[in-house]
XYZ file of C-alpha atoms in Angstrom:
675
model
C 23.886 -12.611 -3.726
C 26.890 -11.705 -1.627
C 25.209 -11.722 1.762
C 26.292 -14.501 4.109
C 23.852 -16.422 6.290
C 25.795 -16.321 9.537
C 22.857 -14.797 11.396
C 20.269 -17.089 9.787
C 22.217 -20.119 10.933
C 21.729 -18.987 14.529
C 17.982 -18.327 14.223
C 16.194 -21.534 15.144
C 13.292 -20.543 17.411
C 10.817 -18.116 15.816
C 9.352 -17.051 19.175
C 12.772 -15.796 20.263
C 12.519 -12.964 17.742
C 9.842 -10.914 19.522
C 8.355 -10.154 22.929
C 4.697 -10.358 23.915
C 2.923 -7.157 24.932
C -0.533 -6.322 26.253
C -3.644 -6.352 24.083
C -4.768 -2.979 22.793
C -8.169 -1.641 21.733
C -9.648 1.164 19.701
C -11.369 3.353 22.279
C -12.651 6.060 19.918
C -15.328 4.190 17.947
C -18.773 4.481 19.631
C -19.398 0.745 19.844
C -22.687 1.240 21.676
C -24.272 2.590 18.475
C -25.423 0.523 15.484
C -22.674 0.382 12.893
C -24.600 2.555 10.422
C -24.937 5.255 13.105
C -21.386 5.146 14.537
C -19.838 7.801 12.328
C -22.738 10.215 12.811
C -22.521 9.721 16.560
C -18.752 10.214 16.505
C -19.123 13.412 14.493
C -21.666 14.746 16.978
C -19.630 13.787 20.051
C -16.379 15.195 18.644
C -15.316 18.476 20.206
C -15.342 21.590 18.035
C -13.012 24.564 17.723
C -14.299 28.119 17.436
C -13.482 29.596 13.986
C -11.620 32.476 15.616
C -9.465 30.050 17.598
C -8.545 27.989 14.555
C -6.333 30.809 13.340
C -4.228 30.369 16.475
C -3.552 26.671 15.838
C -1.103 25.018 13.493
C -1.046 21.636 11.776
C 1.830 19.815 10.092
C 0.785 17.637 7.150
C 3.482 15.411 5.670
C 2.502 14.280 2.181
C 0.565 15.844 -0.688
C -1.137 12.841 -2.300
C -4.869 12.281 -2.131
C -4.965 11.928 1.663
C -2.396 14.639 2.382
C -3.452 17.090 -0.297
C -7.172 16.732 0.410
C -6.553 16.900 4.156
C -4.342 20.000 3.977
C -6.829 21.752 1.683
C -9.791 20.883 3.919
C -8.105 21.909 7.160
C -6.784 25.094 5.573
C -10.272 25.979 4.370
C -11.515 25.492 7.929
C -9.121 28.219 9.037
C -6.200 26.315 10.553
C -2.592 27.184 9.754
C -1.268 24.204 7.804
C 2.372 23.465 7.005
C 2.432 20.966 4.135
C 5.591 19.016 3.251
C 6.572 16.805 0.330
C 9.862 15.473 -0.999
C 8.791 16.003 -4.623
C 9.379 19.272 -6.467
C 5.609 19.791 -6.688
C 2.611 18.435 -4.770
C 1.281 17.258 -8.130
C 4.030 14.646 -8.327
C 2.736 12.645 -5.367
C 2.395 8.980 -6.313
C -1.416 9.156 -6.153
C -1.131 10.574 -9.663
C -0.134 7.129 -10.975
C -3.380 5.386 -9.989
C -5.153 4.195 -13.110
C -8.372 2.258 -12.853
C -10.898 4.080 -10.701
C -12.458 4.848 -7.336
C -15.257 2.900 -5.646
C -18.459 4.435 -4.332
C -21.764 2.917 -3.258
C -23.978 5.010 -5.530
C -25.851 2.078 -7.157
C -26.157 4.013 -10.419
C -26.397 0.726 -12.323
C -29.285 -0.475 -10.148
C -27.476 -3.792 -9.767
C -27.917 -4.329 -6.050
C -25.143 -2.146 -4.660
C -25.438 -0.413 -1.298
C -23.332 0.954 1.526
C -23.594 -2.376 3.293
C -22.552 -4.334 0.198
C -19.463 -2.165 -0.278
C -18.673 -2.665 3.406
C -19.195 -6.418 3.067
C -17.093 -6.663 -0.090
C -14.280 -4.700 1.579
C -14.185 -6.921 4.668
C -14.542 -10.133 2.649
C -11.937 -8.968 0.150
C -9.600 -8.265 3.071
C -10.130 -11.894 4.167
C -11.828 -10.849 7.418
C -8.796 -9.089 8.840
C -10.102 -5.508 8.611
C -11.617 -3.529 11.445
C -15.395 -3.432 10.954
C -15.906 0.105 12.202
C -13.382 1.739 9.888
C -14.422 -0.330 6.865
C -18.085 0.639 7.284
C -17.244 4.334 7.595
C -15.200 4.085 4.408
C -18.193 2.666 2.540
C -20.485 5.227 4.147
C -18.596 8.327 2.983
C -17.742 6.912 -0.451
C -20.767 8.489 -2.129
C -19.829 11.915 -0.747
C -16.395 11.626 -2.342
C -17.878 11.409 -5.838
C -20.091 14.444 -5.210
C -17.090 16.395 -3.914
C -14.918 15.494 -6.900
C -17.619 16.213 -9.481
C -18.113 19.627 -7.878
C -14.371 20.221 -8.284
C -14.609 19.411 -11.963
C -12.971 15.992 -12.006
C -13.760 14.646 -15.521
C -15.165 11.239 -14.688
C -16.204 9.105 -17.639
C -19.834 9.518 -18.625
C -22.347 7.512 -20.588
C -23.835 8.799 -23.841
C -26.676 10.470 -21.957
C -24.302 12.382 -19.689
C -24.636 10.253 -16.553
C -21.520 9.105 -14.706
C -20.316 5.740 -15.959
C -19.257 2.778 -13.832
C -17.253 -0.384 -14.340
C -16.400 -3.437 -12.251
C -13.260 -4.302 -10.357
C -12.026 -7.506 -8.753
C -13.809 -9.200 -5.876
C -17.282 -7.770 -6.546
C -20.312 -8.572 -8.670
C -21.596 -5.019 -9.111
C -20.362 -1.996 -11.098
C -19.419 0.706 -8.608
C -16.084 2.017 -9.893
C -16.011 5.592 -11.211
C -13.127 6.329 -13.532
C -11.418 8.740 -15.906
C -10.090 6.390 -18.603
C -6.877 4.949 -17.160
C -5.886 8.212 -15.461
C -8.231 8.375 -12.491
C -5.533 9.075 -9.919
C -4.176 11.931 -11.993
C -7.558 13.604 -12.322
C -8.424 13.160 -8.643
C -5.046 14.517 -7.575
C -5.461 17.560 -9.807
C -8.790 18.165 -8.085
C -7.178 17.961 -4.648
C -4.210 20.004 -5.868
C -6.351 22.891 -7.093
C -8.152 22.937 -3.729
C -4.750 22.878 -2.004
C -3.320 25.687 -4.137
C -6.388 27.780 -3.433
C -5.529 27.587 0.255
C -1.863 28.302 -0.459
C -2.955 31.492 -2.226
C -5.276 32.312 0.676
C -2.374 31.993 3.115
C -3.811 29.194 5.250
C -1.417 26.575 3.830
C 2.347 26.968 3.473
C 3.948 24.542 1.055
C 7.409 23.089 1.618
C 8.408 21.092 -1.457
C 11.749 19.235 -1.613
C 11.698 18.740 2.159
C 11.912 15.147 3.423
C 10.902 14.240 6.968
C 13.651 12.529 8.976
C 12.145 12.387 12.471
C 9.155 13.359 14.572
C 9.568 15.476 17.701
C 7.639 14.035 20.637
C 7.658 16.554 23.476
C 5.931 15.999 26.812
C 4.161 12.946 25.432
C 2.727 14.642 22.331
C 3.836 14.900 18.707
C 4.771 18.562 18.319
C 6.957 18.839 15.270
C 9.193 17.244 12.681
C 12.811 17.312 11.631
C 13.278 17.550 7.868
C 16.158 17.605 5.449
C 16.074 20.386 2.877
C 16.844 18.339 -0.218
C 18.207 21.350 -2.124
C 20.558 22.812 0.499
C 21.086 19.756 2.699
C 20.157 21.784 5.786
C 18.503 20.042 8.736
C 15.428 22.090 9.660
C 12.727 21.876 12.313
C 9.063 22.836 12.200
C 6.562 22.861 15.054
C 2.780 22.640 15.336
C -0.035 21.551 17.637
C -0.605 18.300 15.729
C 1.332 16.232 13.166
C -0.314 14.184 10.387
C 1.508 11.650 8.226
C 0.011 10.903 4.813
C 3.125 9.514 3.182
C 1.884 6.459 1.295
C 2.964 2.833 1.390
C 6.223 0.939 1.682
C 6.102 -1.359 -1.359
C 9.586 -0.254 -2.397
C 11.011 -2.440 0.351
C 10.899 -5.032 -2.459
C 13.018 -2.744 -4.686
C 10.966 -3.677 -7.756
C 7.383 -2.458 -7.415
C 4.847 -0.345 -9.247
C 5.503 2.520 -6.807
C 7.343 5.684 -7.775
C 11.056 5.274 -7.150
C 11.017 7.938 -4.456
C 8.207 6.309 -2.463
C 9.571 5.303 0.922
C 8.748 4.399 4.514
C 11.034 6.847 6.317
C 8.403 9.179 7.794
C 6.290 6.288 9.113
C 9.334 4.309 10.255
C 10.844 7.267 12.136
C 7.467 7.698 13.867
C 7.494 3.978 14.678
C 10.922 4.323 16.262
C 9.524 7.158 18.386
C 6.702 5.027 19.751
C 4.004 4.684 17.077
C 2.852 1.078 16.707
C 3.195 -0.479 13.256
C 0.120 -2.500 12.244
C 0.230 -5.700 10.165
C 3.496 -4.957 8.312
C 3.434 -8.335 6.506
C 0.203 -7.488 4.648
C 1.446 -6.514 1.193
C -0.494 -6.625 -2.057
C 0.843 -8.280 -5.170
C -1.049 -6.901 -8.185
C -1.807 -9.531 -10.841
C -1.678 -7.315 -13.938
C 1.764 -5.762 -14.323
C 4.290 -5.791 -17.149
C 6.724 -8.649 -16.372
C 10.324 -8.076 -15.318
C 12.496 -7.698 -18.425
C 15.995 -7.868 -16.933
C 18.354 -7.162 -14.035
C 18.736 -3.541 -15.095
C 15.191 -2.544 -14.083
C 14.539 -0.232 -11.152
C 10.718 -0.304 -11.170
C 7.747 -2.099 -12.681
C 4.681 -0.821 -14.509
C 1.069 -1.477 -13.577
C -1.555 -2.415 -16.121
C -4.844 -1.346 -14.551
C -7.170 -3.909 -13.010
C -9.903 -2.315 -15.097
C -8.466 -4.267 -18.050
C -9.821 -7.444 -16.431
C -13.341 -6.183 -17.195
C -12.868 -7.035 -20.858
C -9.540 -8.852 -21.076
C -9.438 -12.637 -20.580
C -6.477 -14.221 -18.797
C -5.109 -17.504 -20.134
C -2.073 -19.740 -20.553
C -1.493 -22.617 -22.981
C -2.818 -25.983 -21.861
C 0.354 -27.675 -23.087
C 3.900 -26.753 -22.050
C 5.147 -27.259 -25.601
C 2.889 -24.408 -26.810
C 4.324 -21.792 -24.452
C 6.956 -20.550 -26.908
C 4.460 -20.193 -29.766
C 2.952 -16.978 -31.057
C -0.310 -16.782 -29.024
C -2.263 -16.084 -32.195
C -1.258 -19.524 -33.438
C -2.689 -21.323 -30.392
C -6.283 -22.427 -31.088
C -9.066 -21.740 -28.610
C -9.348 -25.356 -27.519
C -5.673 -25.348 -26.462
C -6.039 -22.319 -24.191
C -6.669 -22.530 -20.448
C -8.735 -19.576 -19.208
C -7.841 -20.700 -15.727
C -9.556 -18.000 -13.660
C -12.828 -18.569 -15.493
C -12.366 -22.319 -15.013
C -11.505 -22.250 -11.301
C -13.737 -19.328 -10.221
C -16.805 -19.389 -12.501
C -18.828 -16.959 -10.351
C -16.240 -14.163 -10.565
C -14.041 -15.289 -13.452
C -11.285 -12.824 -14.308
C -12.532 -10.427 -11.626
C -11.434 -12.395 -8.572
C -9.547 -10.389 -5.910
C -5.937 -9.486 -6.568
C -4.307 -11.897 -4.147
C -6.142 -14.867 -5.690
C -5.428 -13.841 -9.289
C -1.756 -13.315 -8.446
C -1.286 -16.695 -6.786
C -2.981 -18.512 -9.639
C -0.693 -16.805 -12.158
C 2.277 -17.981 -10.104
C 0.909 -21.524 -9.961
C 0.474 -21.631 -13.751
C 4.069 -20.492 -14.273
C 5.350 -22.919 -11.614
C 3.700 -25.711 -13.606
C 5.772 -24.668 -16.611
C 2.854 -23.113 -18.518
C 4.003 -19.495 -18.312
C 4.689 -17.423 -21.418
C 7.317 -14.919 -22.463
C 11.125 -15.184 -22.296
C 12.528 -18.322 -20.660
C 14.683 -17.510 -17.630
C 16.752 -19.552 -15.217
C 15.727 -19.615 -11.570
C 16.223 -21.766 -8.502
C 13.351 -24.038 -7.547
C 12.663 -23.397 -3.850
C 11.416 -26.936 -3.285
C 14.245 -28.892 -4.900
C 17.024 -26.302 -4.914
C 17.730 -27.137 -8.559
C 18.165 -24.651 -11.384
C 15.129 -24.694 -13.680
C 13.994 -22.742 -16.730
C 10.587 -21.073 -16.485
C 8.589 -18.356 -18.170
C 7.073 -15.716 -15.886
C 4.055 -14.358 -17.686
C 0.421 -15.058 -18.597
C -1.719 -13.609 -21.379
C -4.330 -10.873 -21.015
C -6.291 -11.140 -24.236
C -8.707 -8.578 -25.737
C -9.705 -10.508 -28.848
C -13.270 -11.118 -27.652
C -14.044 -7.508 -26.770
C -12.451 -6.275 -29.994
C -14.768 -8.544 -31.953
C -17.778 -7.622 -29.810
C -17.380 -3.822 -29.540
C -14.722 -2.881 -32.088
C -11.348 -1.209 -31.735
C -12.707 2.319 -31.290
C -14.701 1.325 -28.205
C -11.640 -0.354 -26.690
C -9.495 2.698 -27.443
C -12.042 4.962 -25.743
C -11.945 2.906 -22.544
C -8.308 1.813 -22.367
C -6.394 3.744 -25.016
C -3.759 5.312 -22.769
C -3.068 1.945 -21.097
C -2.621 0.216 -24.444
C -0.294 3.014 -25.579
C 1.769 2.680 -22.412
C 2.092 -1.061 -22.882
C 3.167 -0.650 -26.517
C 5.795 1.959 -25.631
C 7.322 -0.191 -22.883
C 7.234 -3.607 -24.546
C 7.307 -2.794 -28.251
C 4.286 -5.056 -28.759
C 0.870 -4.047 -30.080
C -1.823 -5.142 -27.570
C -4.522 -4.550 -30.169
C -2.952 -7.268 -32.322
C -1.510 -9.684 -29.747
C -2.414 -10.428 -26.118
C -0.631 -8.501 -23.380
C 1.875 -10.409 -21.265
C 1.382 -9.758 -17.565
C 2.712 -11.062 -14.242
C 2.141 -10.116 -10.583
C 4.206 -7.360 -8.938
C 4.249 -5.537 -5.603
C 1.748 -2.698 -5.730
C 0.240 -1.663 -2.367
C 0.692 -2.225 1.351
C -2.290 -2.867 3.613
C -0.073 -2.592 6.689
C 0.990 0.750 8.119
C 1.004 2.742 11.317
C -1.649 1.532 13.755
C -4.428 4.096 14.237
C -7.713 4.254 16.106
C -11.109 5.297 14.724
C -9.958 8.928 14.746
C -6.809 8.018 12.748
C -4.636 8.819 15.763
C -1.572 6.649 16.309
C -0.331 5.390 19.658
C 1.546 8.705 20.012
C -0.920 11.410 21.122
C -1.114 14.170 18.550
C 0.345 12.065 15.742
C -2.252 11.092 13.142
C -1.844 8.968 10.037
C -4.010 8.892 6.905
C -4.335 7.023 3.626
C -2.110 4.105 2.650
C 0.356 5.037 5.400
C -2.012 3.610 8.030
C -3.310 0.053 8.405
C -6.939 0.683 9.189
C -9.357 -0.090 6.375
C -8.233 -2.831 4.003
C -7.447 -5.912 6.100
C -5.144 -8.515 4.537
C -5.983 -7.607 0.930
C -7.275 -4.448 -0.710
C -9.969 -4.553 -3.346
C -9.228 -2.679 -6.565
C -10.255 1.011 -6.671
C -10.367 1.276 -2.864
C -7.038 3.070 -2.342
C -8.249 6.328 -3.872
C -11.465 5.950 -1.889
C -9.579 5.640 1.408
C -7.207 8.515 0.688
C -9.975 10.974 -0.154
C -12.270 9.694 2.613
C -9.548 10.380 5.186
C -8.591 13.731 3.671
C -11.956 15.300 2.866
C -14.243 13.772 5.481
C -12.553 12.013 8.419
C -9.722 14.337 9.427
C -11.876 17.503 9.324
C -13.841 15.895 12.193
C -11.162 14.101 14.201
C -8.356 16.677 14.052
C -10.493 19.474 15.579
C -11.546 17.058 18.327
C -7.876 16.742 19.289
C -7.142 20.443 18.805
C -9.962 21.410 21.139
C -7.334 21.022 23.872
C -4.889 23.339 22.054
C -2.972 25.527 21.693
C -0.350 23.696 23.690
C 2.746 25.079 25.349
C 4.965 26.545 22.599
C 8.247 24.733 21.961
C 11.309 25.493 19.863
C 14.783 24.119 19.200
C 15.764 24.665 22.828
C 13.371 21.965 24.040
C 15.273 18.787 25.052
C 13.077 16.604 22.808
C 13.834 18.824 19.821
C 17.541 18.867 20.563
C 17.627 15.083 20.841
C 15.752 14.585 17.537
C 17.949 17.089 15.680
C 21.107 15.461 17.044
C 19.873 11.981 16.065
C 19.223 13.043 12.457
C 22.585 14.780 12.142
C 24.419 11.845 13.696
C 22.731 9.326 11.382
C 23.534 11.473 8.346
C 27.169 12.001 9.270
C 27.673 8.342 10.088
C 26.433 7.347 6.644
C 28.690 9.878 4.926
C 31.735 8.727 6.893
C 31.616 5.023 5.942
C 33.231 5.381 2.468
C 32.767 1.714 1.601
C 32.822 -0.044 -1.753
C 29.148 -0.911 -2.418
C 26.504 1.383 -3.865
C 23.277 2.179 -2.047
C 21.262 0.684 -4.885
C 23.128 -2.634 -4.671
C 22.010 -2.986 -1.047
C 18.439 -2.017 -1.912
C 18.380 -4.475 -4.794
C 19.673 -7.298 -2.592
C 17.102 -6.504 0.075
C 14.380 -6.608 -2.566
C 15.567 -10.009 -3.761
C 15.437 -11.389 -0.204
C 11.976 -9.961 0.405
C 10.515 -11.183 -2.903
C 12.041 -14.632 -2.524
C 11.019 -15.288 1.091
C 8.290 -12.737 1.986
C 6.544 -12.327 -1.364
C 3.606 -14.264 -2.791
C 4.377 -17.415 -0.786
C 6.023 -17.639 2.641
C 7.318 -20.501 4.757
C 8.783 -20.686 8.241
C 12.251 -21.830 7.080
C 12.266 -19.193 4.350
C 11.313 -16.372 6.703
C 13.948 -17.410 9.224
C 16.502 -17.446 6.408
C 15.342 -14.000 5.284
C 15.663 -12.490 8.770
C 19.218 -13.772 9.053
C 20.151 -12.470 5.612
C 18.584 -9.076 6.315
C 20.552 -8.763 9.548
C 23.753 -9.637 7.728
C 22.870 -7.122 5.017
C 22.244 -4.410 7.609
C 25.614 -5.065 9.251
C 27.387 -4.853 5.893
C 25.460 -1.707 4.948
C 26.789 0.161 7.980
C 30.310 -0.999 7.206
C 30.574 -0.941 3.433
C 28.089 1.449 1.821
C 29.587 4.136 -0.372
C 27.824 7.508 -0.410
C 29.351 9.998 -2.771
C 29.179 13.732 -2.216
C 28.645 15.653 0.991
C 25.868 16.474 3.400
C 25.399 19.991 2.060
C 23.611 20.693 -1.171
C 21.776 18.270 -3.411
C 22.841 14.660 -2.765
C 20.504 12.043 -4.192
C 22.750 9.177 -3.109
C 22.404 10.313 0.500
C 18.637 10.628 0.047
C 18.438 7.019 -1.105
C 20.715 5.795 1.684
C 18.548 7.390 4.369
C 15.529 5.588 2.868
C 17.219 2.226 2.331
C 18.448 1.949 5.927
C 14.822 2.252 7.054
C 13.672 -0.273 4.436
C 16.200 -2.774 5.785
C 14.849 -2.460 9.320
C 11.253 -2.591 8.085
C 12.011 -5.702 6.020
C 13.089 -7.551 9.142
C 9.894 -6.589 10.983
C 7.780 -7.675 7.995
C 9.398 -11.112 8.082
C 8.931 -11.385 11.846
C 5.264 -10.434 11.479
C 4.813 -12.991 8.694
C 6.561 -15.598 10.845
C 4.332 -15.136 13.887
C 1.134 -15.196 11.800
C 0.980 -18.957 11.112
C -2.044 -18.735 8.844
C -2.830 -17.650 5.325
C -5.096 -14.660 4.820
C -5.394 -12.376 1.812
C -1.996 -11.259 0.567
C -0.226 -13.108 3.390
C 0.085 -16.691 2.162
C 1.865 -19.237 4.341
C 2.548 -22.409 2.340
C 1.968 -24.452 5.497
C -1.611 -23.149 5.770
C -3.612 -23.909 2.645
C -6.735 -25.829 1.739
C -6.683 -29.016 -0.322
C -7.244 -27.007 -3.501
C -4.459 -24.538 -2.692
C -6.500 -21.621 -1.299
C -5.607 -19.537 1.751
C -6.524 -21.242 5.039
C -7.226 -18.867 7.930
C -7.102 -19.832 11.607
C -9.641 -17.528 13.214
C -9.324 -19.247 16.574
C -5.697 -18.120 16.833
C -5.140 -15.091 14.598
C -8.295 -12.982 14.623
C -6.375 -9.859 15.573
C -4.357 -6.916 14.310
C -0.627 -7.243 14.925
C 0.506 -3.895 16.363
C 4.279 -3.801 16.787
C 6.057 -1.579 19.261
C 9.665 -0.730 18.478
C 12.286 -1.826 20.959
C 15.746 -0.485 21.626
C 18.547 -0.780 19.088
C 19.542 -4.268 20.233
C 16.146 -5.251 21.584
C 13.247 -7.205 20.174
C 10.000 -5.775 18.801
C 6.990 -6.091 21.090
C 3.777 -7.608 19.722
C 0.507 -6.059 20.872
C -2.723 -7.595 19.621
C -5.935 -5.757 18.849
C -8.706 -8.405 18.839
C -11.065 -8.155 15.866
C -14.805 -8.558 16.418
C -17.346 -9.201 13.656
C -20.799 -8.253 14.838
C -22.271 -7.163 11.507
C -20.760 -9.672 9.084
C -20.659 -13.436 9.393
C -17.100 -14.693 9.760
C -16.689 -17.438 7.166
C -14.306 -18.907 4.640
C -13.850 -16.584 1.693
C -15.018 -18.099 -1.588
C -15.183 -16.677 -5.118
C -16.129 -19.880 -6.899
């Protein structure tokens, strides 16, 4: 690392890094109704828009993944004029297509005790009691409708021999509620949403703008009224206006540089909205997925997920003895293997939630019992250089013997093929090597029950918002949230807002539009004018190293303070020494990456500040100072039972912390246990 720690040496008081704001509350959820009646009551109380008037109203939808694509298709079918934007060359390339394992729904097809309430309970418990009850229950409530919708679209879910839809289990639950299409569930669901979207494009209700990346939101007269985008083909700065703006732009896992996200996934749309006044909720809540292909070298730019569905049949283990770690796993006898998840968590075994499985894999490797190539690293406790192996085994020997290779191929064939192509190893013959990697972000823009941010007229859906998952997301719940928001929530809440439209027309002559356009052009020109000596990717890679080292699976106060100082130094050097080749006109992928990385740097600082102020461990946020005697996360409900909603300050100011108190009236607040 080349970054100095001048700034970190001056940071000694954590509380000096932020300001305290007023508490906030969600005022849209009908709290006077029983929780199982809230969504029905909200749907009835929501204002409607006459079909003839819908044609007079326009909606901007940024993003074409499951939330954005489903939402644009649904609103277009209702008769609204929808402008849909994506930075990819086709809506079908949204990162939702990469989801593998499945989608949850409380159908109880297996007759194993599932219900809407159990899915709600599992979601809140899995999120370590840091999710909002009202939103989590609605998610469980509409889950069954999602499956019906997708089957009607022709999504080819896996079926049993008799033709009924099949289910499998995912982490953190003891029922089988996950619907799937082999290891390609996200792809099939996105194709379903895409065909619905393209139908509306052909009908003229949706206009598609591919290769357009949002750079700012236009807030005029207190409402979100438009966006500023960069045409990625011509380089032109363009503006588009509507009565309401919706962001469905996914998560920000690429702040860590190495993640399972698509390389283009970024935070810019959400971060620009944050800078305009939208609160950012729980930014430190990031999910580390336990089953990913380990890092192979410094040359990598992304990591590859191995679906959580593999933990249904695969058994995770490490050698009991350090001296066996370099051996061929097939030569290690059963009695010398430590199936540590089954040993520590007998009730859930290999299907514990992701945050728990990830931390235990780290602990095993920290003990020196990891497998795979030996690499040098610095021990954070002693500061000494040590040699460790960062990997554990995911073994399918038992299921191969029980069901045979053909049955395993039918369930997981594409995943096994992917693993073999990337690693050169045959997972049918030898155990997979896996290790945790950044996968999903539970934090995002703060929204109320209607999915409206703190900026009137600016809504946020899917992974881009914070609302449903708490401090840890259960497997197969991301697709559920995206489609719930797109197909079922926004078609109710957006018309409620638009009942007050159409609003006063605005164009580029409006002062708010002029200011936003000027800000985007100034930021772009400033970046192009630096002509430094370091590449954009070198800054992104260094940021990712800082974030993984100090704000990854384990966090400490000294480490977070160090990280904030290093990030500030990195930001200062970025604006002085980054080298962006090419010009502002035409295609310039280096400029595209620079515009994203500068926002990642600012977000990274806020994530560390959020992790610093939350002096507890919960879900994916693990503070080393707050753990139980057996190493589990230790919450402090008396101090931190709230959502952290951050308001952006001025350029040299401090972020402002607003708290939304969390109330649990339908679930008992207790210590999470999977043993």
